[in-house]
Amino acid sequence: MNVLILLAAILLVLMVLVGGWQGAKAFISLFLNFGVIFFTVFFMLDASANPIVITFIACIVIGCISLFYINDVNSKTVIAFVSTMITISLLLFFIVIVSEKLMIHGFGEEGEEAIAGLSLYIGVDFMKIGVSVIIMSTIGAIMDVAISIASSMHEVFKHTPTLSKKELFKSGVSIGRDILGTDTNTLFFAFFGGYLALLIWFKDLHYTIGDIMNSKIFSSEMILILCAGLGIALVIPIASWMNAYFLVRVKTVKKEQSEKL
């Protein structure tokens, strides 16, 4: 525990030194988001509750904390928040369909020993829980791309206010292309970093490539990576269009008001 406190203190000091008060708020937001996830799990234990609806509400709260609390309420954070929620909503339908078709919910053979003495009749829909896990795992990457595009496009338009809506949209998509590759690879290596021991275990058990690909653990994680990549790809044009429309619209309104005066 002392080591954990020490690491947390070092992280806090570094975030404050680098980010100032905003870095301190980012550190506090980690605990706030942890609290949201804790209460999300708590509410999911209710058999009458819908885990997907609860997760979507949790995503809204997490988005408010991560965007509005850290970066304040402004045009960049509002557009990033709206584009994130639109992307999550579109992604929900796709994830539900994929989860039902692939039947990845439930426990895999690799976890049989760990759950052998536990009751599996807990009254929870594991398919919906699986969808909730994927959504909760993707919102961070989607928000990251959304706020990055919003900040970049606002800065571009600030220095080049003569850009048209189409040109500004192309700039946002161009920025998004650079983010797309790095974020997708980040998710990919995060999976292999977290499941390196499992892959070594697969090798020791002489799993074939087919066995690994059909393993529930491996399949569910690959679906998580692919869905997160899909969310990142979707949020790029959505955030780019919303920022381009807003910035050009605000410029047009200001111009009309100045002409009236």
mmCIF file of N, CA and C in Angstrom, residues 94-206:
data_model
loop_
_atom_site.group_PDB
_atom_site.id
_atom_site.type_symbol
_atom_site.label_atom_id
_atom_site.label_comp_id
_atom_site.label_asym_id
_atom_site.label_seq_id
_atom_site.Cartn_x
_atom_site.Cartn_y
_atom_site.Cartn_z
ATOM 1 N N PHE A 94 -23.717 -1.673 -33.332
ATOM 2 C CA PHE A 94 -22.775 -2.594 -33.972
ATOM 3 C C PHE A 94 -22.247 -3.618 -32.979
ATOM 4 N N ILE A 95 -21.894 -3.177 -31.779
ATOM 5 C CA ILE A 95 -21.331 -4.081 -30.777
ATOM 6 C C ILE A 95 -22.350 -5.120 -30.333
ATOM 7 N N VAL A 96 -23.600 -4.705 -30.155
ATOM 8 C CA VAL A 96 -24.652 -5.649 -29.749
ATOM 9 C C VAL A 96 -24.817 -6.754 -30.789
ATOM 10 N N ILE A 97 -24.846 -6.370 -32.062
ATOM 11 C CA ILE A 97 -25.007 -7.353 -33.144
ATOM 12 C C ILE A 97 -23.819 -8.312 -33.183
ATOM 13 N N VAL A 98 -22.605 -7.760 -33.088
ATOM 14 C CA VAL A 98 -21.394 -8.585 -33.144
ATOM 15 C C VAL A 98 -21.331 -9.541 -31.959
ATOM 16 N N SER A 99 -21.659 -9.054 -30.772
ATOM 17 C CA SER A 99 -21.609 -9.892 -29.565
ATOM 18 C C SER A 99 -22.603 -11.038 -29.648
ATOM 19 N N GLU A 100 -23.787 -10.784 -30.213
ATOM 20 C CA GLU A 100 -24.791 -11.842 -30.345
ATOM 21 C C GLU A 100 -24.359 -12.889 -31.368
ATOM 22 N N LYS A 101 -23.742 -12.437 -32.460
ATOM 23 C CA LYS A 101 -23.340 -13.366 -33.520
ATOM 24 C C LYS A 101 -22.157 -14.240 -33.087
ATOM 25 N N LEU A 102 -21.184 -13.650 -32.385
ATOM 26 C CA LEU A 102 -19.971 -14.383 -32.029
ATOM 27 C C LEU A 102 -20.107 -15.161 -30.729
ATOM 28 N N MET A 103 -21.129 -14.850 -29.929
ATOM 29 C CA MET A 103 -21.383 -15.561 -28.673
ATOM 30 C C MET A 103 -20.136 -15.622 -27.789
ATOM 31 N N ILE A 104 -19.575 -14.456 -27.525
ATOM 32 C CA ILE A 104 -18.347 -14.403 -26.714
ATOM 33 C C ILE A 104 -18.648 -14.191 -25.238
ATOM 34 N N HIS A 105 -19.945 -14.048 -24.883
ATOM 35 C CA HIS A 105 -20.270 -13.803 -23.490
ATOM 36 C C HIS A 105 -20.089 -15.080 -22.673
ATOM 37 N N GLY A 106 -19.865 -14.895 -21.392
ATOM 38 C CA GLY A 106 -19.638 -16.039 -20.508
ATOM 39 C C GLY A 106 -18.159 -16.243 -20.246
ATOM 40 N N PHE A 107 -17.829 -17.377 -19.645
ATOM 41 C CA PHE A 107 -16.444 -17.677 -19.269
ATOM 42 C C PHE A 107 -15.827 -18.662 -20.255
ATOM 43 N N GLY A 108 -14.527 -18.508 -20.459
ATOM 44 C CA GLY A 108 -13.802 -19.426 -21.323
ATOM 45 C C GLY A 108 -13.243 -20.610 -20.556
ATOM 46 N N GLU A 109 -12.705 -21.575 -21.276
ATOM 47 C CA GLU A 109 -12.140 -22.768 -20.644
ATOM 48 C C GLU A 109 -10.962 -22.424 -19.749
ATOM 49 N N GLU A 110 -10.241 -21.345 -20.089
ATOM 50 C CA GLU A 110 -9.041 -20.986 -19.330
ATOM 51 C C GLU A 110 -9.366 -20.554 -17.900
ATOM 52 N N GLY A 111 -10.617 -20.142 -17.652
ATOM 53 C CA GLY A 111 -10.971 -19.679 -16.320
ATOM 54 C C GLY A 111 -11.791 -20.663 -15.513
ATOM 55 N N GLU A 112 -11.873 -21.909 -15.980
ATOM 56 C CA GLU A 112 -12.714 -22.900 -15.307
ATOM 57 C C GLU A 112 -12.240 -23.191 -13.886
ATOM 58 N N GLU A 113 -10.932 -23.300 -13.696
ATOM 59 C CA GLU A 113 -10.411 -23.612 -12.364
ATOM 60 C C GLU A 113 -10.684 -22.485 -11.378
ATOM 61 N N ALA A 114 -10.592 -21.261 -11.856
ATOM 62 C CA ALA A 114 -10.773 -20.111 -10.965
ATOM 63 C C ALA A 114 -12.217 -19.964 -10.493
ATOM 64 N N ILE A 115 -13.168 -20.413 -11.308
ATOM 65 C CA ILE A 115 -14.587 -20.217 -10.967
ATOM 66 C C ILE A 115 -15.263 -21.529 -10.581
ATOM 67 N N ALA A 116 -14.466 -22.583 -10.413
ATOM 68 C CA ALA A 116 -15.043 -23.910 -10.161
ATOM 69 C C ALA A 116 -15.902 -23.935 -8.898
ATOM 70 N N GLY A 117 -15.508 -23.212 -7.865
ATOM 71 C CA GLY A 117 -16.251 -23.253 -6.607
ATOM 72 C C GLY A 117 -17.258 -22.134 -6.454
ATOM 73 N N LEU A 118 -17.494 -21.372 -7.528
ATOM 74 C CA LEU A 118 -18.412 -20.238 -7.450
ATOM 75 C C LEU A 118 -19.719 -20.547 -8.173
ATOM 76 N N SER A 119 -20.789 -19.899 -7.725
ATOM 77 C CA SER A 119 -22.085 -20.055 -8.378
ATOM 78 C C SER A 119 -22.150 -19.144 -9.598
ATOM 79 N N LEU A 120 -22.615 -19.694 -10.716
ATOM 80 C CA LEU A 120 -22.724 -18.920 -11.953
ATOM 81 C C LEU A 120 -24.111 -18.322 -12.137
ATOM 82 N N TYR A 121 -25.026 -18.649 -11.238
ATOM 83 C CA TYR A 121 -26.399 -18.155 -11.356
ATOM 84 C C TYR A 121 -26.536 -16.845 -10.576
ATOM 85 N N ILE A 122 -26.005 -15.785 -11.166
ATOM 86 C CA ILE A 122 -25.999 -14.484 -10.487
ATOM 87 C C ILE A 122 -27.069 -13.549 -11.048
ATOM 88 N N GLY A 123 -27.849 -14.011 -12.000
ATOM 89 C CA GLY A 123 -28.951 -13.218 -12.527
ATOM 90 C C GLY A 123 -28.538 -12.044 -13.377
ATOM 91 N N VAL A 124 -27.410 -12.157 -14.065
ATOM 92 C CA VAL A 124 -26.915 -11.077 -14.916
ATOM 93 C C VAL A 124 -26.769 -11.587 -16.338
ATOM 94 N N ASP A 125 -27.185 -10.775 -17.319
ATOM 95 C CA ASP A 125 -27.059 -11.126 -18.728
ATOM 96 C C ASP A 125 -25.610 -10.874 -19.159
ATOM 97 N N PHE A 126 -24.855 -11.960 -19.383
ATOM 98 C CA PHE A 126 -23.429 -11.810 -19.699
ATOM 99 C C PHE A 126 -23.202 -11.176 -21.073
ATOM 100 N N MET A 127 -24.158 -11.312 -21.978
ATOM 101 C CA MET A 127 -24.011 -10.676 -23.282
ATOM 102 C C MET A 127 -24.015 -9.156 -23.124
ATOM 103 N N LYS A 128 -24.946 -8.660 -22.316
ATOM 104 C CA LYS A 128 -25.022 -7.219 -22.081
ATOM 105 C C LYS A 128 -23.812 -6.730 -21.289
ATOM 106 N N ILE A 129 -23.340 -7.565 -20.368
ATOM 107 C CA ILE A 129 -22.135 -7.205 -19.621
ATOM 108 C C ILE A 129 -20.944 -7.092 -20.572
ATOM 109 N N GLY A 130 -20.849 -8.021 -21.525
ATOM 110 C CA GLY A 130 -19.770 -7.972 -22.511
ATOM 111 C C GLY A 130 -19.822 -6.710 -23.349
ATOM 112 N N VAL A 131 -21.028 -6.317 -23.765
ATOM 113 C CA VAL A 131 -21.199 -5.075 -24.525
ATOM 114 C C VAL A 131 -20.778 -3.874 -23.675
ATOM 115 N N SER A 132 -21.158 -3.895 -22.405
ATOM 116 C CA SER A 132 -20.807 -2.799 -21.496
ATOM 117 C C SER A 132 -19.297 -2.668 -21.331
ATOM 118 N N VAL A 133 -18.617 -3.813 -21.221
ATOM 119 C CA VAL A 133 -17.155 -3.802 -21.073
ATOM 120 C C VAL A 133 -16.498 -3.183 -22.303
ATOM 121 N N ILE A 134 -16.980 -3.552 -23.485
ATOM 122 C CA ILE A 134 -16.405 -3.015 -24.723
ATOM 123 C C ILE A 134 -16.623 -1.507 -24.812
ATOM 124 N N ILE A 135 -17.845 -1.056 -24.513
ATOM 125 C CA ILE A 135 -18.151 0.373 -24.573
ATOM 126 C C ILE A 135 -17.296 1.149 -23.570
ATOM 127 N N MET A 136 -17.207 0.633 -22.345
ATOM 128 C CA MET A 136 -16.428 1.307 -21.309
ATOM 129 C C MET A 136 -14.944 1.357 -21.675
ATOM 130 N N SER A 137 -14.488 0.363 -22.411
ATOM 131 C CA SER A 137 -13.073 0.303 -22.799
ATOM 132 C C SER A 137 -12.752 1.219 -23.967
ATOM 133 N N THR A 138 -13.765 1.585 -24.759
ATOM 134 C CA THR A 138 -13.518 2.386 -25.953
ATOM 135 C C THR A 138 -13.719 3.882 -25.748
ATOM 136 N N ILE A 139 -14.450 4.257 -24.700
ATOM 137 C CA ILE A 139 -14.800 5.679 -24.565
ATOM 138 C C ILE A 139 -13.566 6.555 -24.366
ATOM 139 N N GLY A 140 -12.539 6.036 -23.674
ATOM 140 C CA GLY A 140 -11.334 6.832 -23.458
ATOM 141 C C GLY A 140 -10.642 7.192 -24.759
ATOM 142 N N ALA A 141 -10.485 6.202 -25.643
ATOM 143 C CA ALA A 141 -9.821 6.444 -26.926
ATOM 144 C C ALA A 141 -10.650 7.382 -27.802
ATOM 145 N N ILE A 142 -11.974 7.217 -27.781
ATOM 146 C CA ILE A 142 -12.849 8.061 -28.600
ATOM 147 C C ILE A 142 -12.804 9.509 -28.124
ATOM 148 N N MET A 143 -12.864 9.710 -26.809
ATOM 149 C CA MET A 143 -12.780 11.069 -26.269
ATOM 150 C C MET A 143 -11.442 11.714 -26.591
ATOM 151 N N ASP A 144 -10.380 10.933 -26.530
ATOM 152 C CA ASP A 144 -9.041 11.443 -26.813
ATOM 153 C C ASP A 144 -8.966 11.990 -28.236
ATOM 154 N N VAL A 145 -9.499 11.229 -29.190
ATOM 155 C CA VAL A 145 -9.484 11.665 -30.590
ATOM 156 C C VAL A 145 -10.383 12.882 -30.776
ATOM 157 N N ALA A 146 -11.558 12.860 -30.152
ATOM 158 C CA ALA A 146 -12.513 13.961 -30.328
ATOM 159 C C ALA A 146 -11.950 15.288 -29.840
ATOM 160 N N ILE A 147 -11.351 15.300 -28.653
ATOM 161 C CA ILE A 147 -10.819 16.558 -28.118
ATOM 162 C C ILE A 147 -9.553 16.980 -28.861
ATOM 163 N N SER A 148 -8.779 16.018 -29.357
ATOM 164 C CA SER A 148 -7.581 16.350 -30.131
ATOM 165 C C SER A 148 -7.954 17.041 -31.433
ATOM 166 N N ILE A 149 -8.965 16.517 -32.118
ATOM 167 C CA ILE A 149 -9.416 17.115 -33.378
ATOM 168 C C ILE A 149 -10.025 18.489 -33.116
ATOM 169 N N ALA A 150 -10.840 18.598 -32.066
ATOM 170 C CA ALA A 150 -11.475 19.882 -31.752
ATOM 171 C C ALA A 150 -10.428 20.955 -31.454
ATOM 172 N N SER A 151 -9.438 20.629 -30.631
ATOM 173 C CA SER A 151 -8.396 21.596 -30.277
ATOM 174 C C SER A 151 -7.578 22.006 -31.502
ATOM 175 N N SER A 152 -7.230 21.011 -32.325
ATOM 176 C CA SER A 152 -6.421 21.290 -33.520
ATOM 177 C C SER A 152 -7.175 22.150 -34.523
ATOM 178 N N MET A 153 -8.455 21.837 -34.737
ATOM 179 C CA MET A 153 -9.233 22.590 -35.725
ATOM 180 C C MET A 153 -9.504 24.017 -35.250
ATOM 181 N N HIS A 154 -9.729 24.193 -33.960
ATOM 182 C CA HIS A 154 -9.903 25.552 -33.441
ATOM 183 C C HIS A 154 -8.626 26.372 -33.620
ATOM 184 N N GLU A 155 -7.483 25.740 -33.417
ATOM 185 C CA GLU A 155 -6.211 26.437 -33.577
ATOM 186 C C GLU A 155 -5.953 26.767 -35.039
ATOM 187 N N VAL A 156 -6.262 25.824 -35.930
ATOM 188 C CA VAL A 156 -6.097 26.060 -37.370
ATOM 189 C C VAL A 156 -6.973 27.221 -37.827
ATOM 190 N N PHE A 157 -8.228 27.220 -37.386
ATOM 191 C CA PHE A 157 -9.167 28.265 -37.812
ATOM 192 C C PHE A 157 -8.806 29.617 -37.204
ATOM 193 N N LYS A 158 -8.197 29.593 -36.009
ATOM 194 C CA LYS A 158 -7.785 30.827 -35.362
ATOM 195 C C LYS A 158 -6.717 31.540 -36.179
ATOM 196 N N HIS A 159 -5.793 30.784 -36.756
ATOM 197 C CA HIS A 159 -4.703 31.367 -37.537
ATOM 198 C C HIS A 159 -5.065 31.538 -39.012
ATOM 199 N N THR A 160 -6.058 30.765 -39.476
ATOM 200 C CA THR A 160 -6.479 30.876 -40.877
ATOM 201 C C THR A 160 -8.006 30.955 -40.937
ATOM 202 N N PRO A 161 -8.584 32.105 -40.585
ATOM 203 C CA PRO A 161 -10.045 32.227 -40.532
ATOM 204 C C PRO A 161 -10.717 32.287 -41.899
ATOM 205 N N THR A 162 -9.936 32.315 -42.951
ATOM 206 C CA THR A 162 -10.523 32.397 -44.294
ATOM 207 C C THR A 162 -10.892 31.025 -44.848
ATOM 208 N N LEU A 163 -10.589 29.965 -44.122
ATOM 209 C CA LEU A 163 -10.893 28.618 -44.611
ATOM 210 C C LEU A 163 -12.398 28.408 -44.710
ATOM 211 N N SER A 164 -12.812 27.706 -45.766
ATOM 212 C CA SER A 164 -14.222 27.376 -45.926
ATOM 213 C C SER A 164 -14.557 26.150 -45.088
ATOM 214 N N LYS A 165 -15.844 25.822 -45.022
ATOM 215 C CA LYS A 165 -16.275 24.671 -44.242
ATOM 216 C C LYS A 165 -15.660 23.384 -44.806
ATOM 217 N N LYS A 166 -15.614 23.263 -46.122
ATOM 218 C CA LYS A 166 -15.061 22.074 -46.763
ATOM 219 C C LYS A 166 -13.570 21.954 -46.492
ATOM 220 N N GLU A 167 -12.855 23.061 -46.607
ATOM 221 C CA GLU A 167 -11.410 23.046 -46.356
ATOM 222 C C GLU A 167 -11.104 22.730 -44.897
ATOM 223 N N LEU A 168 -11.917 23.271 -44.018
ATOM 224 C CA LEU A 168 -11.716 23.021 -42.589
ATOM 225 C C LEU A 168 -12.011 21.563 -42.253
ATOM 226 N N PHE A 169 -13.031 21.012 -42.892
ATOM 227 C CA PHE A 169 -13.357 19.600 -42.683
ATOM 228 C C PHE A 169 -12.209 18.704 -43.151
ATOM 229 N N LYS A 170 -11.637 19.026 -44.304
ATOM 230 C CA LYS A 170 -10.508 18.247 -44.814
ATOM 231 C C LYS A 170 -9.311 18.331 -43.865
ATOM 232 N N SER A 171 -9.108 19.496 -43.264
ATOM 233 C CA SER A 171 -8.018 19.645 -42.303
ATOM 234 C C SER A 171 -8.244 18.748 -41.092
ATOM 235 N N GLY A 172 -9.493 18.706 -40.605
ATOM 236 C CA GLY A 172 -9.809 17.855 -39.466
ATOM 237 C C GLY A 172 -9.610 16.383 -39.765
ATOM 238 N N VAL A 173 -10.035 15.959 -40.944
ATOM 239 C CA VAL A 173 -9.851 14.560 -41.343
ATOM 240 C C VAL A 173 -8.371 14.234 -41.495
ATOM 241 N N SER A 174 -7.608 15.188 -42.031
ATOM 242 C CA SER A 174 -6.164 14.979 -42.179
ATOM 243 C C SER A 174 -5.488 14.826 -40.821
ATOM 244 N N ILE A 175 -5.906 15.635 -39.861
ATOM 245 C CA ILE A 175 -5.383 15.505 -38.492
ATOM 246 C C ILE A 175 -5.775 14.151 -37.919
ATOM 247 N N GLY A 176 -7.027 13.756 -38.168
ATOM 248 C CA GLY A 176 -7.528 12.485 -37.652
ATOM 249 C C GLY A 176 -6.793 11.283 -38.206
ATOM 250 N N ARG A 177 -6.359 11.357 -39.462
ATOM 251 C CA ARG A 177 -5.620 10.240 -40.066
ATOM 252 C C ARG A 177 -4.343 9.941 -39.296
ATOM 253 N N ASP A 178 -3.656 11.006 -38.876
ATOM 254 C CA ASP A 178 -2.418 10.809 -38.100
ATOM 255 C C ASP A 178 -2.722 10.200 -36.736
ATOM 256 N N ILE A 179 -3.825 10.621 -36.129
ATOM 257 C CA ILE A 179 -4.206 10.094 -34.818
ATOM 258 C C ILE A 179 -4.674 8.658 -34.923
ATOM 259 N N LEU A 180 -5.343 8.332 -36.022
ATOM 260 C CA LEU A 180 -5.944 7.001 -36.199
ATOM 261 C C LEU A 180 -4.915 5.886 -36.065
ATOM 262 N N GLY A 181 -3.806 6.031 -36.761
ATOM 263 C CA GLY A 181 -2.794 4.980 -36.737
ATOM 264 C C GLY A 181 -2.161 4.789 -35.372
ATOM 265 N N THR A 182 -1.820 5.888 -34.712
ATOM 266 C CA THR A 182 -1.147 5.788 -33.415
ATOM 267 C C THR A 182 -2.086 5.257 -32.333
ATOM 268 N N ASP A 183 -3.342 5.717 -32.321
ATOM 269 C CA ASP A 183 -4.281 5.272 -31.291
ATOM 270 C C ASP A 183 -4.653 3.804 -31.458
ATOM 271 N N THR A 184 -4.821 3.374 -32.705
ATOM 272 C CA THR A 184 -5.145 1.969 -32.957
ATOM 273 C C THR A 184 -3.998 1.072 -32.512
ATOM 274 N N ASN A 185 -2.782 1.484 -32.793
ATOM 275 C CA ASN A 185 -1.619 0.706 -32.358
ATOM 276 C C ASN A 185 -1.474 0.716 -30.846
ATOM 277 N N THR A 186 -1.840 1.837 -30.214
ATOM 278 C CA THR A 186 -1.799 1.904 -28.755
ATOM 279 C C THR A 186 -2.724 0.865 -28.139
ATOM 280 N N LEU A 187 -3.935 0.749 -28.669
ATOM 281 C CA LEU A 187 -4.895 -0.250 -28.186
ATOM 282 C C LEU A 187 -4.373 -1.659 -28.428
ATOM 283 N N PHE A 188 -3.763 -1.865 -29.587
ATOM 284 C CA PHE A 188 -3.254 -3.185 -29.950
ATOM 285 C C PHE A 188 -2.146 -3.629 -28.992
ATOM 286 N N PHE A 189 -1.192 -2.747 -28.733
ATOM 287 C CA PHE A 189 -0.080 -3.116 -27.855
ATOM 288 C C PHE A 189 -0.501 -3.160 -26.393
ATOM 289 N N ALA A 190 -1.528 -2.395 -26.023
ATOM 290 C CA ALA A 190 -2.054 -2.486 -24.664
ATOM 291 C C ALA A 190 -2.633 -3.874 -24.421
ATOM 292 N N PHE A 191 -3.289 -4.448 -25.443
ATOM 293 C CA PHE A 191 -3.835 -5.802 -25.327
ATOM 294 C C PHE A 191 -2.711 -6.814 -25.141
ATOM 295 N N PHE A 192 -1.704 -6.784 -26.003
ATOM 296 C CA PHE A 192 -0.627 -7.764 -25.912
ATOM 297 C C PHE A 192 0.219 -7.562 -24.659
ATOM 298 N N GLY A 193 0.319 -6.306 -24.191
ATOM 299 C CA GLY A 193 1.045 -6.075 -22.942
ATOM 300 C C GLY A 193 0.305 -6.656 -21.745
ATOM 301 N N GLY A 194 -1.026 -6.496 -21.731
ATOM 302 C CA GLY A 194 -1.811 -6.999 -20.619
ATOM 303 C C GLY A 194 -2.021 -8.506 -20.647
ATOM 304 N N TYR A 195 -1.965 -9.101 -21.836
ATOM 305 C CA TYR A 195 -2.243 -10.531 -21.968
ATOM 306 C C TYR A 195 -1.024 -11.315 -22.449
ATOM 307 N N LEU A 196 0.168 -10.769 -22.207
ATOM 308 C CA LEU A 196 1.388 -11.466 -22.615
ATOM 309 C C LEU A 196 1.521 -12.803 -21.886
ATOM 310 N N ALA A 197 1.196 -12.820 -20.581
ATOM 311 C CA ALA A 197 1.283 -14.070 -19.814
ATOM 312 C C ALA A 197 0.308 -15.111 -20.357
ATOM 313 N N LEU A 198 -0.888 -14.655 -20.779
ATOM 314 C CA LEU A 198 -1.873 -15.578 -21.346
ATOM 315 C C LEU A 198 -1.372 -16.176 -22.655
ATOM 316 N N LEU A 199 -0.727 -15.367 -23.488
ATOM 317 C CA LEU A 199 -0.201 -15.856 -24.761
ATOM 318 C C LEU A 199 0.923 -16.873 -24.527
ATOM 319 N N ILE A 200 1.741 -16.621 -23.501
ATOM 320 C CA ILE A 200 2.792 -17.590 -23.155
ATOM 321 C C ILE A 200 2.163 -18.895 -22.678
ATOM 322 N N TRP A 201 1.076 -18.780 -21.927
ATOM 323 C CA TRP A 201 0.357 -19.963 -21.459
ATOM 324 C C TRP A 201 -0.229 -20.747 -22.633
ATOM 325 N N PHE A 202 -0.755 -20.031 -23.602
ATOM 326 C CA PHE A 202 -1.266 -20.682 -24.811
ATOM 327 C C PHE A 202 -0.158 -21.492 -25.485
ATOM 328 N N LYS A 203 1.036 -20.923 -25.514
ATOM 329 C CA LYS A 203 2.160 -21.605 -26.156
ATOM 330 C C LYS A 203 2.552 -22.865 -25.372
ATOM 331 N N ASP A 204 2.588 -22.751 -24.038
ATOM 332 C CA ASP A 204 2.959 -23.896 -23.205
ATOM 333 C C ASP A 204 1.934 -25.023 -23.298
ATOM 334 N N LEU A 205 0.685 -24.662 -23.519
ATOM 335 C CA LEU A 205 -0.369 -25.675 -23.670
ATOM 336 C C LEU A 205 -0.473 -26.196 -25.100
ATOM 337 N N HIS A 206 0.423 -25.713 -25.964
ATOM 338 C CA HIS A 206 0.490 -26.148 -27.362
ATOM 339 C C HIS A 206 -0.815 -25.849 -28.108
#
